[in-house]
Amino acid sequence: MKYMSHDDIRNTWFRFFEEKGHKKYESAPLIPIQDDSLLWINAGVAPLKKYFDGREVPESRRIVNIQKCIRTNDIDNVGITKRHQTFFEMMGNFSIGDYFKKEAIAYAFELLTSENYFAIDKNLIYVTVYTEDQEAKEEWIQVGLSEDHIIPLEENFWEIGEGPCGPDSEIFFDRGEKYDPDGQAFEKFKNDEDQERYVEIWNNVFSQFNSKEGVQRKDYQELPSKNIDTGAGLERWCCIFQNVDSNFETDLFRPIIAHIEKLSSFSYTGQKEFKIIADHIRAITFALADGASFDNIGRGYVLRRLLRRSVRNGKAMGIECPFLYKLVTDVVEVMKEAYPYLREKEKEVETLVIEEEKLFLKTLEAGEKRLKELVESSETKEISGEEAFKLYDTYGFPFELTEEYLKELGFRVSKEEFEKYMKAQKELAKKNAKIVNSMASQKKALLEFVEPSEFVYYTYRLKSTVSAIFSEDNKISSSSEDCYVATKRTCFYAESGGQVSDTGMILGEHFKAHVIDVFKAPNGQHIHKLKLLEGTISEGEECELVLDKDRRMKIQANHSSAHILQYALQQIISTKIHQAGSYVDDEKVRFDFVYPGKLTDEKLIEVEHFANNMIKSDIITSTEVMPLEQAKKLGAMALFSEKYGDTVRVVKIGKSIELCGGTHVANTKEIGNLAIYSWESKGSNIYRIEGATGKQIEKALYQAIQPYNDEKLKQLMKAREILEETKKHGLKLEFNVDITDEEPTSYKDIVYHRNELQTVQEEVKQLEKKYQSLKEKLALQNLDIYKDHIENIDGIELLIMTVDNQEMNLLKSIADTLMNEMKKGFIFFINQKGDGSVNFIAKSNCFISAGEIVKEASLLSEGNGGGSPTFAQGGGKTKNAIPEMIEKIKKVAKAHE
């Protein structure tokens, strides 16, 4: 079997399937766009889900790809096993309702064994099939595989929730007796147990059934469109064709590991530290190049964890300075033929990595020192979840890093307790993994509907003919109730590209219906969801479509403003900004974009101003349909994750040029004005801006500033209460703030209101401090009311006093002042609250322990507390035990007497 490099394997894979009529799809970015079911793209089929569940019909029903993937669910196995990676490439061939089991098996066998391709001896190939899938077994025998190389397994059935599912056939390569020292590998293989000789290299999923909750597998209905979904891990193929022991010895990893050898002065002999670093830097490099960033939540947290894990393993090999950024070039060099865009991103990725390394190294040393202290002081070989949380919160230690460190020392840590503190502090807003949603069920009637439907731009009403009517699951000839309708021509826009669908009316001689939604069928037709108001609608009936013109004009004004907003962001902030998604309806425009820098209010004010200058310039919008390559030469902006056909629609608004199928204003003056009313960071270098246009601005800005105004009112009420309390005590304080009452007209006004609130909050805070200071001063000038309660027991001055609703800081100051006048004394304040709860403060300079007294008092009061022998505080839910506690303190004092 000949040696093949990773590029040889990729090229051969693509060549074979393109010869078989498959369309080559470039790898989608690692960050899923408009798919909240995934944190990362984690399988070759993930970007193609819309084809498999029938939402869309692809340009070609035969697809081949090699997809970048990240999986971190078994990160702890990276470096331990020979084949676990967080970043990997999944080679796949797919059939969407075209060929099926017979052809898929024949293709797999030909590709693997033919001298024109991979030329593997068929005697080295073994397969598993689903126990009930006799057809797959027969097909493997038919292509030439020996029956004793076919293993039936009950587990060979691919199914995730409801939707498409089916049996699968896994293909294995026999690595030989070298990997079978005890001769038991084949028995283990047949029993689906771990062994090293027979290695899985490819899985073919025959997606032919529709799973349904509560239905037994044997009763699943067959899919109207059967599919093929396959996955072959490139790294494993490299291992086979380069005849090495593990994936880490292949040409995908060796250049990176060689550089680590130089940086560490260690020779690689299989150490896990080398593997972890080499794997993680591949994942980090590709993720950052695809638009992710380091963060404390979501995928950013995953990247931060990978980097910090790598840094720690580098330190274990004596690398004390930032070094990971130096390995980025190695990753780029290895992958440059398959992913040439990495060259453009190389410097940017290096910068992000070195800055993150520096940040971590600053806190790592202190964190490790603290962790060692905890380990040395522990008598139970266990660190509390609270301490683990403090390490995360203070030193940036991910829990997994703490857990890994402790595991090496034979220690445990409570993850449950750690998560409790995380939740309480709200430090982790999102989970670090997401569950893969099952694909939606296919709709046979829509999949089989192929009659064309034309969408007509620039009109708000037109005459047409009803071409098809659908119930929930079937195509029907007529309907007297709510239904779904396709027409030969329509002016109703179907929701896509972030623009909502139109609404309006469809009128016929025998019916009247309200259009409440419009969506695209798998074959691209616009399907109108109807609320039937009267009559019966029939296939073939002539009708008139009338959309809500006022609503459409608001929507297209917002859509055009989204284009203008992107152009303004690129001109004012950075040309690196590119769209990550958008949403426009009749009330607002929401624009998501990728930008590696920091966004500021000042820059957004400039952006808004620039955009409005464009709008006021009366720019005519033009559209043109042209070849994709021509559009690219014009510099047309495209959505990062979108797949485009050979012909595209280009929308030009001044110097803004974008690929877009949506509706737009004819002239920018129709927009009127644009106002940004909010922005936020969504993590991973993604920002979101929301704005409004025209008559919607006043409402949007009012809603945006209302929370600030409400909070300002609360703060002013608080200030008034403080001033009234001050007067009661015969004191005087000044408080003066100016509040604007002008109506907002732009984002600048929102910023002003926010800053004004911060000013009010700071002024009220200072007022409160002055008030507390005056109160404390007044109280300390009149200590006689406390001194009158002091008892002298054999030279011990004992002050036990119950007060009502006093501030704890004030009581502390009083206790401190009184204690300074006592040679030997004990002070115990019982502060009764209006809700029936109680607080305690104790101060001592004698033999009575303040900590012990408060701890016991708190427990008796159903609370907690404690402290040192000289000072303690606590509290409880009930004051029923106060008399008992007072007697106890006196007994302690008398006992010493």
XYZ file of C-alpha atoms in Angstrom, residues 796-797 819 823-826 844-849 869:
14
model
C -15.276 42.422 83.527
C -17.331 45.166 81.904
C -14.116 48.807 73.728
C -9.703 47.519 80.241
C -11.435 44.114 80.241
C -14.783 43.864 78.581
C -17.242 42.093 76.341
C -14.047 41.227 73.298
C -10.730 42.005 74.978
C -11.141 39.442 77.744
C -11.395 35.669 78.119
C -14.909 35.492 76.569
C -14.583 34.465 72.891
C -12.004 35.608 69.730
